[in-house]
Short mmCIF file of C-alpha atoms and ligand atoms in Angstrom, two decimals:
data_model
loop_
_atom_site.label_atom_id
_atom_site.label_comp_id
_atom_site.label_asym_id
_atom_site.label_seq_id
_atom_site.Cartn_x
_atom_site.Cartn_y
_atom_site.Cartn_z
CA MET A 1 -27.29 20.22 -12.62
CA LEU A 2 -26.66 20.35 -16.18
CA GLU A 3 -29.01 22.36 -17.93
CA PRO A 4 -30.83 22.33 -21.48
CA PHE A 5 -29.44 23.52 -24.87
CA ALA A 6 -31.61 26.43 -25.15
CA LYS A 7 -32.07 25.57 -28.85
CA PRO A 8 -33.39 21.91 -29.50
CA PHE A 9 -29.52 20.48 -30.35
CA TYR A 10 -31.03 18.56 -34.15
CA ILE A 11 -28.95 15.32 -35.32
CA THR A 12 -27.60 16.64 -37.42
CA GLN A 13 -27.23 20.16 -39.67
CA PRO A 14 -26.83 21.04 -43.38
CA LEU A 15 -23.66 21.18 -45.10
CA LEU A 16 -24.35 24.87 -47.11
CA PRO A 17 -22.47 25.96 -49.88
CA ASP A 18 -20.43 29.85 -49.39
CA ILE A 19 -23.99 31.74 -50.16
CA ASP A 20 -21.47 33.86 -52.13
CA GLU A 21 -20.40 31.21 -54.91
CA PHE A 22 -24.07 29.39 -54.63
CA ASN A 23 -25.15 33.68 -56.51
CA GLU A 24 -21.97 33.43 -58.90
CA MET A 25 -23.79 29.87 -60.19
CA LEU A 26 -27.03 31.58 -59.59
CA LYS A 27 -26.31 34.22 -61.97
CA GLU A 28 -25.10 31.83 -64.73
CA ILE A 29 -27.48 29.57 -64.98
CA TRP A 30 -29.65 32.64 -65.04
CA ALA A 31 -27.71 33.11 -68.08
CA SER A 32 -27.95 30.04 -70.10
CA LYS A 33 -32.50 30.79 -68.90
CA GLN A 34 -31.90 26.24 -68.53
CA LEU A 35 -33.56 25.61 -65.36
CA SER A 36 -33.91 21.27 -65.64
CA ASN A 37 -33.74 18.53 -68.90
CA ASN A 38 -29.87 17.38 -68.07
CA GLY A 39 -28.12 20.87 -68.48
CA ASN A 40 -24.75 22.56 -68.05
CA MET A 41 -25.15 21.87 -64.56
CA VAL A 42 -26.23 18.35 -64.73
CA LYS A 43 -23.54 17.47 -66.60
CA GLN A 44 -20.58 19.10 -64.77
CA LEU A 45 -21.86 17.21 -61.59
CA GLU A 46 -21.84 14.32 -63.01
CA ARG A 47 -18.12 14.18 -63.88
CA ASP A 48 -17.74 15.89 -61.25
CA LEU A 49 -19.26 13.62 -58.71
CA SER A 50 -17.45 10.32 -61.31
CA GLY A 51 -14.62 11.80 -60.38
CA TYR A 52 -14.48 12.10 -56.16
CA LEU A 53 -16.29 8.88 -55.62
CA ASN A 54 -14.59 7.49 -58.80
CA ALA A 55 -16.96 5.78 -60.84
CA ASP A 56 -16.95 4.96 -64.45
CA TYR A 57 -20.34 5.35 -65.01
CA LEU A 58 -23.05 7.60 -63.05
CA SER A 59 -26.73 9.45 -62.75
CA VAL A 60 -27.54 11.94 -60.86
CA PHE A 61 -30.96 11.66 -59.84
CA SER A 62 -34.14 13.68 -57.79
CA SER A 63 -33.57 11.62 -54.69
CA GLY A 64 -32.51 8.03 -53.71
CA THR A 65 -36.18 6.85 -53.72
CA VAL A 66 -36.15 7.57 -57.51
CA ALA A 67 -32.46 5.74 -57.88
CA LEU A 68 -33.02 3.11 -56.19
CA GLN A 69 -37.07 2.33 -58.16
CA LEU A 70 -34.90 2.79 -60.93
CA ALA A 71 -31.96 0.67 -60.59
CA CYS A 72 -34.08 -2.27 -60.29
CA LYS A 73 -35.76 -2.18 -63.77
CA VAL A 74 -32.31 -1.63 -65.19
CA LEU A 75 -31.03 -4.34 -63.85
CA ARG A 76 -34.90 -6.10 -65.27
CA LEU A 77 -34.43 -7.55 -61.26
CA SER A 78 -38.69 -8.74 -60.35
CA GLY A 79 -39.26 -11.63 -57.99
CA GLU A 80 -38.29 -11.70 -54.62
CA ILE A 81 -34.75 -9.52 -53.48
CA ILE A 82 -33.08 -10.96 -50.76
CA THR A 83 -32.95 -7.33 -48.55
CA THR A 84 -32.50 -5.87 -44.40
CA PRO A 85 -35.48 -4.96 -41.99
CA PHE A 86 -32.19 -2.69 -40.54
CA THR A 87 -32.32 0.73 -42.65
CA PHE A 88 -34.77 3.61 -43.77
CA ALA A 89 -38.32 2.69 -45.50
CA ALA A 90 -37.00 3.06 -48.85
CA THR A 91 -35.54 0.32 -49.09
CA ALA A 92 -37.64 -1.95 -49.12
CA HIS A 93 -40.53 0.41 -50.46
CA SER A 94 -38.31 0.89 -54.14
CA LEU A 95 -38.75 -3.08 -54.28
CA VAL A 96 -42.57 -2.71 -54.25
CA TRP A 97 -42.82 -0.14 -55.70
CA ASN A 98 -41.66 -2.49 -58.54
CA ASN A 99 -44.15 -5.42 -57.95
CA ILE A 100 -41.08 -7.46 -56.61
CA LYS A 101 -41.13 -9.28 -52.29
CA PRO A 102 -39.28 -7.35 -50.32
CA VAL A 103 -37.26 -11.44 -48.32
CA PHE A 104 -35.74 -9.24 -45.19
CA CYS A 105 -32.21 -11.25 -43.85
CA ASP A 106 -31.30 -10.99 -40.78
CA ILE A 107 -28.06 -8.48 -39.77
CA GLU A 108 -24.61 -8.50 -38.11
CA GLU A 109 -24.25 -8.50 -34.16
CA ASP A 110 -21.02 -5.75 -34.93
CA SER A 111 -21.77 -3.97 -38.24
CA TYR A 112 -25.80 -4.36 -38.49
CA ASN A 113 -25.60 -4.98 -42.00
CA ILE A 114 -27.23 -7.93 -43.93
CA ASN A 115 -25.02 -11.05 -42.61
CA PRO A 116 -24.24 -12.97 -45.36
CA ASP A 117 -24.27 -15.89 -43.75
CA LEU A 118 -27.84 -16.05 -43.95
CA ILE A 119 -28.68 -15.66 -47.67
CA GLU A 120 -27.59 -18.33 -49.44
CA SER A 121 -30.69 -20.31 -46.98
CA LEU A 122 -33.62 -17.17 -48.30
CA ILE A 123 -33.01 -18.09 -51.78
CA THR A 124 -35.65 -19.42 -54.01
CA GLN A 125 -36.04 -19.80 -57.53
CA ASN A 126 -37.31 -16.29 -57.71
CA THR A 127 -35.11 -14.32 -56.47
CA THR A 128 -33.11 -12.15 -58.60
CA ALA A 129 -31.02 -9.65 -56.91
CA ILE A 130 -30.00 -9.08 -52.88
CA MET A 131 -30.18 -5.10 -52.13
CA PRO A 132 -27.52 -5.17 -49.85
CA VAL A 133 -27.65 -1.99 -47.44
CA HIS A 134 -24.33 -0.53 -46.11
CA VAL A 135 -25.67 0.40 -42.82
CA PHE A 136 -24.15 4.41 -41.62
CA GLY A 137 -21.66 4.17 -44.24
CA ASN A 138 -19.89 0.55 -42.88
CA PRO A 139 -19.11 -1.75 -46.11
CA CYS A 140 -20.99 -4.98 -45.45
CA LYS A 141 -19.75 -8.01 -46.47
CA VAL A 142 -18.74 -7.29 -50.40
CA LYS A 143 -16.63 -10.30 -50.97
CA LYS A 144 -19.03 -13.15 -49.84
CA ILE A 145 -21.96 -11.08 -51.11
CA GLN A 146 -20.59 -11.23 -54.49
CA LYS A 147 -19.48 -15.01 -54.11
CA ILE A 148 -22.82 -15.96 -52.74
CA ALA A 149 -24.47 -14.25 -55.74
CA ASP A 150 -21.89 -15.76 -58.28
CA LYS A 151 -23.41 -19.17 -57.39
CA TYR A 152 -26.84 -18.30 -58.13
CA GLY A 153 -26.78 -16.07 -61.17
CA LEU A 154 -28.19 -13.12 -58.82
CA LYS A 155 -27.76 -9.34 -59.53
CA VAL A 156 -26.41 -6.81 -55.85
CA LEU A 157 -27.60 -4.09 -55.99
CA TYR A 158 -26.43 -2.23 -53.36
CA ASP A 159 -28.26 1.17 -51.24
CA ALA A 160 -24.83 2.67 -50.73
CA ALA A 161 -26.47 5.96 -49.84
CA HIS A 162 -25.22 6.11 -46.21
CA ALA A 163 -21.88 5.35 -48.27
CA PHE A 164 -21.20 8.31 -49.38
CA GLY A 165 -16.96 8.35 -50.12
CA VAL A 166 -15.89 5.23 -48.42
CA LYS A 167 -13.38 2.90 -49.28
CA VAL A 168 -12.33 -0.81 -48.47
CA ASN A 169 -8.33 -0.86 -48.91
CA GLY A 170 -8.16 2.04 -50.67
CA LYS A 171 -10.98 0.07 -53.67
CA PRO A 172 -13.70 3.01 -53.72
CA ILE A 173 -17.10 1.40 -52.45
CA SER A 174 -18.94 1.75 -55.62
CA ASP A 175 -16.31 -0.62 -56.90
CA PHE A 176 -18.79 -3.09 -55.40
CA GLY A 177 -21.55 -5.64 -56.63
CA ASP A 178 -23.55 -4.43 -60.07
CA ILE A 179 -24.90 -0.71 -59.15
CA SER A 180 -25.01 1.57 -56.09
CA MET A 181 -26.71 4.08 -54.72
CA PHE A 182 -25.65 7.70 -53.18
CA SER A 183 -28.51 9.59 -51.10
CA PHE A 184 -28.10 13.25 -51.47
CA HIS A 185 -30.88 14.38 -49.20
CA ALA A 186 -29.69 17.38 -47.00
CA THR A 187 -29.71 14.72 -43.87
CA LYS A 188 -26.92 13.40 -45.87
CA ILE A 189 -22.85 14.00 -45.20
CA TYR A 190 -22.63 15.06 -49.48
CA HIS A 191 -26.09 16.38 -50.55
CA THR A 192 -28.16 18.30 -53.07
CA ILE A 193 -30.72 19.05 -50.54
CA GLU A 194 -32.29 15.73 -52.38
CA GLY A 195 -31.06 14.48 -54.80
CA GLY A 196 -29.44 11.12 -55.36
CA ALA A 197 -27.16 8.56 -58.06
CA LEU A 198 -26.50 6.13 -59.41
CA THR A 199 -23.08 4.45 -59.91
CA TYR A 200 -22.39 1.20 -62.38
CA LYS A 201 -19.63 0.07 -64.82
CA ASP A 202 -21.73 -0.81 -67.77
CA PRO A 203 -21.99 2.17 -70.34
CA TYR A 204 -25.54 0.79 -70.87
CA PHE A 205 -27.08 0.16 -67.67
CA LYS A 206 -26.16 4.69 -67.89
CA GLU A 207 -27.83 4.96 -70.85
CA ARG A 208 -31.03 2.93 -69.91
CA ALA A 209 -31.40 5.04 -66.53
CA ASP A 210 -31.00 8.51 -68.27
CA SER A 211 -33.90 7.99 -70.01
CA LEU A 212 -35.34 6.44 -67.47
CA ARG A 213 -35.38 9.32 -64.92
CA ASN A 214 -36.79 11.08 -68.83
CA PHE A 215 -39.84 8.41 -68.92
CA GLY A 216 -38.34 6.83 -71.14
CA ILE A 217 -37.25 9.61 -74.14
CA ARG A 218 -34.79 8.44 -76.15
CA SER A 219 -35.18 11.50 -78.44
CA LEU A 220 -37.19 13.77 -80.22
CA GLU A 221 -40.16 10.76 -81.23
CA SER A 222 -38.79 7.73 -80.10
CA VAL A 223 -39.97 6.75 -75.90
CA THR A 224 -38.84 3.08 -75.13
CA GLU A 225 -39.99 2.28 -72.06
CA PRO A 226 -42.19 3.75 -69.89
CA GLY A 227 -39.91 5.76 -67.45
CA THR A 228 -40.79 8.18 -64.35
CA ASN A 229 -39.46 11.61 -63.72
CA GLY A 230 -36.33 11.31 -62.01
CA LYS A 231 -34.50 15.04 -63.16
CA LEU A 232 -31.99 16.92 -60.71
CA ASN A 233 -32.33 21.03 -61.65
CA GLU A 234 -30.02 22.63 -62.52
CA ILE A 235 -29.82 24.73 -59.13
CA GLN A 236 -29.74 21.09 -56.80
CA ALA A 237 -27.24 20.53 -59.10
CA ALA A 238 -25.56 23.60 -58.05
CA VAL A 239 -25.59 22.74 -55.21
CA GLY A 240 -23.80 19.47 -55.21
CA ILE A 241 -20.93 21.58 -57.74
CA LEU A 242 -20.75 23.78 -55.10
CA LEU A 243 -20.79 21.27 -51.76
CA LEU A 244 -18.52 18.53 -53.56
CA LYS A 245 -15.60 20.89 -52.60
CA GLN A 246 -16.56 21.21 -48.69
CA VAL A 247 -16.72 17.84 -48.61
CA GLU A 248 -13.55 16.33 -47.11
CA ASP A 249 -12.98 18.65 -45.06
CA GLU A 250 -16.58 17.53 -43.76
CA ILE A 251 -15.77 14.49 -43.55
CA LYS A 252 -12.40 15.75 -40.69
CA ALA A 253 -14.07 17.46 -38.60
CA ARG A 254 -16.53 14.54 -38.15
CA LYS A 255 -14.11 11.96 -37.50
CA GLU A 256 -12.81 14.38 -35.10
CA ILE A 257 -16.06 14.76 -33.04
CA THR A 258 -16.39 10.52 -33.57
CA ASN A 259 -13.19 10.38 -31.86
CA LEU A 260 -14.61 12.71 -28.66
CA TYR A 261 -17.86 11.21 -28.66
CA ARG A 262 -15.71 7.22 -28.54
CA GLN A 263 -13.41 8.61 -25.97
CA MET A 264 -16.02 10.46 -24.00
CA LEU A 265 -18.76 7.67 -23.75
CA LYS A 266 -16.69 4.23 -22.81
CA GLU A 267 -15.81 4.98 -19.94
CA ILE A 268 -19.62 4.76 -19.69
CA PRO A 269 -20.90 1.06 -18.82
CA GLY A 270 -23.29 -0.13 -20.62
CA ILE A 271 -23.09 2.09 -23.74
CA ILE A 272 -21.21 0.82 -26.46
CA THR A 273 -20.21 2.88 -29.74
CA SER A 274 -19.10 2.09 -33.02
CA LYS A 275 -15.53 1.31 -33.47
CA ASP A 276 -13.83 2.54 -37.21
CA MET A 277 -13.26 -1.29 -39.45
CA GLU A 278 -9.99 -2.36 -40.58
CA GLY A 279 -8.63 -1.31 -43.86
CA VAL A 280 -11.61 1.27 -44.85
CA SER A 281 -11.83 5.23 -45.32
CA HIS A 282 -15.14 5.49 -43.20
CA ASN A 283 -16.86 9.12 -44.25
CA TYR A 284 -18.18 9.40 -40.57
CA SER A 285 -21.64 10.71 -41.53
CA TYR A 286 -23.88 8.85 -38.10
CA PHE A 287 -22.95 8.44 -34.36
CA VAL A 288 -24.73 5.61 -33.59
CA ILE A 289 -24.38 3.65 -29.97
CA ARG A 290 -25.91 1.28 -28.49
CA ILE A 291 -27.80 1.19 -25.60
CA ASN A 292 -27.35 -1.87 -22.82
CA LYS A 293 -30.20 -1.31 -20.39
CA GLU A 294 -28.95 -3.80 -17.07
CA GLU A 295 -25.83 -1.72 -17.46
CA TYR A 296 -26.31 1.30 -18.20
CA GLY A 297 -29.77 1.67 -15.53
CA ILE A 298 -31.66 2.82 -18.22
CA SER A 299 -33.06 1.74 -21.81
CA ARG A 300 -32.12 3.15 -25.07
CA ASP A 301 -36.53 4.62 -24.56
CA GLU A 302 -35.90 5.85 -21.85
CA LEU A 303 -33.15 7.33 -23.56
CA PHE A 304 -34.77 9.04 -26.00
CA ASP A 305 -37.10 10.66 -24.29
CA LYS A 306 -34.71 12.01 -21.34
CA LEU A 307 -33.03 13.23 -24.14
CA LEU A 308 -35.27 15.42 -25.72
CA GLU A 309 -36.43 17.37 -21.88
CA TYR A 310 -32.40 18.77 -23.08
CA ASN A 311 -33.14 19.56 -26.55
CA ILE A 312 -30.74 16.73 -27.71
CA ILE A 313 -33.03 15.67 -30.82
CA ALA A 314 -31.23 12.24 -31.41
CA ARG A 315 -32.93 9.35 -33.77
CA LYS A 316 -33.77 5.75 -33.31
CA TYR A 317 -32.31 4.43 -36.38
CA PHE A 318 -33.01 2.37 -37.33
CA TYR A 319 -36.35 2.22 -35.23
CA PRO A 320 -38.98 0.50 -36.28
CA LEU A 321 -38.02 -2.39 -37.87
CA CYS A 322 -38.88 -2.15 -41.98
CA SER A 323 -39.91 -6.16 -41.21
CA ASN A 324 -42.37 -3.77 -37.77
CA PHE A 325 -44.04 -1.67 -40.54
CA GLN A 326 -47.35 -2.73 -40.56
CA CYS A 327 -46.86 -3.02 -44.70
CA TYR A 328 -44.91 -5.79 -44.49
CA LYS A 329 -45.29 -7.36 -40.89
CA ASP A 330 -47.05 -10.37 -42.64
CA LEU A 331 -44.88 -10.88 -45.10
CA PRO A 332 -43.25 -14.72 -44.30
CA SER A 333 -39.52 -13.09 -43.80
CA SER A 334 -40.92 -10.75 -41.14
CA SER A 335 -41.17 -12.89 -38.00
CA LYS A 336 -39.12 -12.21 -35.50
CA LEU A 337 -38.21 -15.30 -34.81
CA LYS A 338 -36.21 -15.26 -37.74
CA LEU A 339 -35.04 -11.61 -37.40
CA PRO A 340 -33.34 -11.86 -33.75
CA VAL A 341 -30.28 -10.50 -33.76
CA ALA A 342 -32.08 -7.24 -36.48
CA ASN A 343 -35.03 -7.67 -33.50
CA LYS A 344 -32.28 -7.13 -31.30
CA ILE A 345 -30.29 -3.73 -32.29
CA ALA A 346 -33.00 -2.61 -33.38
CA ASP A 347 -34.51 -1.70 -29.92
CA MET A 348 -31.23 -0.40 -28.42
CA VAL A 349 -29.29 2.14 -30.88
CA ILE A 350 -29.83 5.63 -30.61
CA CYS A 351 -27.95 8.00 -33.08
CA LEU A 352 -26.17 10.89 -31.85
CA PRO A 353 -25.48 14.71 -32.90
CA LEU A 354 -23.11 14.45 -35.53
CA HIS A 355 -21.71 17.86 -38.15
CA GLY A 356 -18.89 19.23 -39.29
CA ARG A 357 -20.12 22.10 -36.92
CA MET A 358 -20.14 20.81 -32.86
CA ARG A 359 -17.77 22.40 -31.09
CA GLU A 360 -16.08 19.97 -28.01
CA ASN A 361 -17.92 21.92 -25.57
CA ASP A 362 -21.45 20.47 -26.96
CA VAL A 363 -20.18 17.41 -27.42
CA GLU A 364 -18.43 17.26 -24.19
CA LYS A 365 -22.62 18.69 -22.48
CA ILE A 366 -24.19 15.63 -24.52
CA CYS A 367 -21.34 13.16 -23.52
CA THR A 368 -21.42 14.55 -19.54
CA ILE A 369 -25.80 14.27 -19.75
CA ILE A 370 -25.39 11.01 -21.09
CA LYS A 371 -23.29 10.33 -17.94
CA ALA A 372 -25.53 11.94 -15.35
CA PHE A 373 -28.44 9.09 -16.70
CA HIS A 374 -26.43 6.02 -16.36
CA GLU A 375 -25.44 8.12 -12.03
CA GLY A 376 -29.20 8.58 -11.61
C1 PLP B 401 -30.43 3.56 -46.42
C2 PLP B 401 -31.38 4.17 -46.75
N1 PLP B 401 -31.81 4.38 -48.15
C3 PLP B 401 -32.16 5.47 -49.31
C4 PLP B 401 -32.95 6.82 -48.47
C5 PLP B 401 -33.90 7.60 -49.95
O1 PLP B 401 -32.64 8.22 -50.32
P1 PLP B 401 -33.86 10.20 -50.53
O2 PLP B 401 -33.73 10.07 -49.20
O3 PLP B 401 -32.42 10.53 -51.12
O4 PLP B 401 -35.03 9.08 -51.05
C6 PLP B 401 -32.83 6.67 -48.05
C7 PLP B 401 -32.43 8.69 -46.97
O5 PLP B 401 -33.22 8.40 -46.40
C8 PLP B 401 -31.44 5.32 -46.51
O6 PLP B 401 -31.36 6.41 -45.29
#
């Protein structure tokens, strides 16, 4: 009989900077007497991140959600935007906060990303952009999406919240589309406690986004448009500067844990694990499995509840679908008939705990428990 974990085993654990190095950074901030408003730490973080992500231009924000909201303003989007229902609430919400109507498009069965073959049928004269999400850090079909955007004169705004550091055939993920957004929330592989970034190829986009995150203030006596307060502060920027030095090791450690999970779960009937995609450098930010109840014996929901009994805190990412939220369920594109794959997948997926400090025997224990449920 397997014992539950003594303490809750959470879905993830944040990467933390070395406390002494952080103290040194704090001393610098204290000496500068500047805590916010685009200080030295924020400027350095933007330089370091542009280098790491290979982005021409980049701005940091107080959250990924604010970054997405401002990206819509920078691209002057309006009307309708085609996006995926299989994502976190912030994707669709950021559109609605801009008075834009989200139009949900079904997803691909294997990648869980927006299905580019279905996008064209959703384009109307009100469509201004496509907003795909690189779900779990797996790149979308970027070429196909760009081709459609070019054909109809649409912008492409990528929600790359999960895709920090991901590359496709050696190209940084931020190379695709007009703007990409990365989330730096503490649950993400790389973080600034709360925070986010936008990457752009056009310097004018950065100029506008930087002004929009600071109330639209252009200079001491000039406010050009109604911005918001989306600034990252100096202390969080210091966390970001330090964690950037650790993120490669975190990705490597997570890759090992992921491969161990894949190895240990592969023999269990009804459990489908993710695979690496050809030509992609993954960041291993999530470990998601899919449950086929008929073969495994119990449903995803039953597995989730049983894991809780063992103190394993998994997550039903992404359930419920955005299209089934109370606030979006009445949109014409939310009909379950139009989103059969997304509705099916949302009932099957579950993310298991993953972070770089997990030990081999933690993974073995979680997998043994999952196997035991199958054997009844
Ligand atoms: C796909 C996706 N988009 C947007 C966000 C919003 O980012 P943030 O939490 O930094 O505001 C998240 C964050 O959790 C996310 O997972």
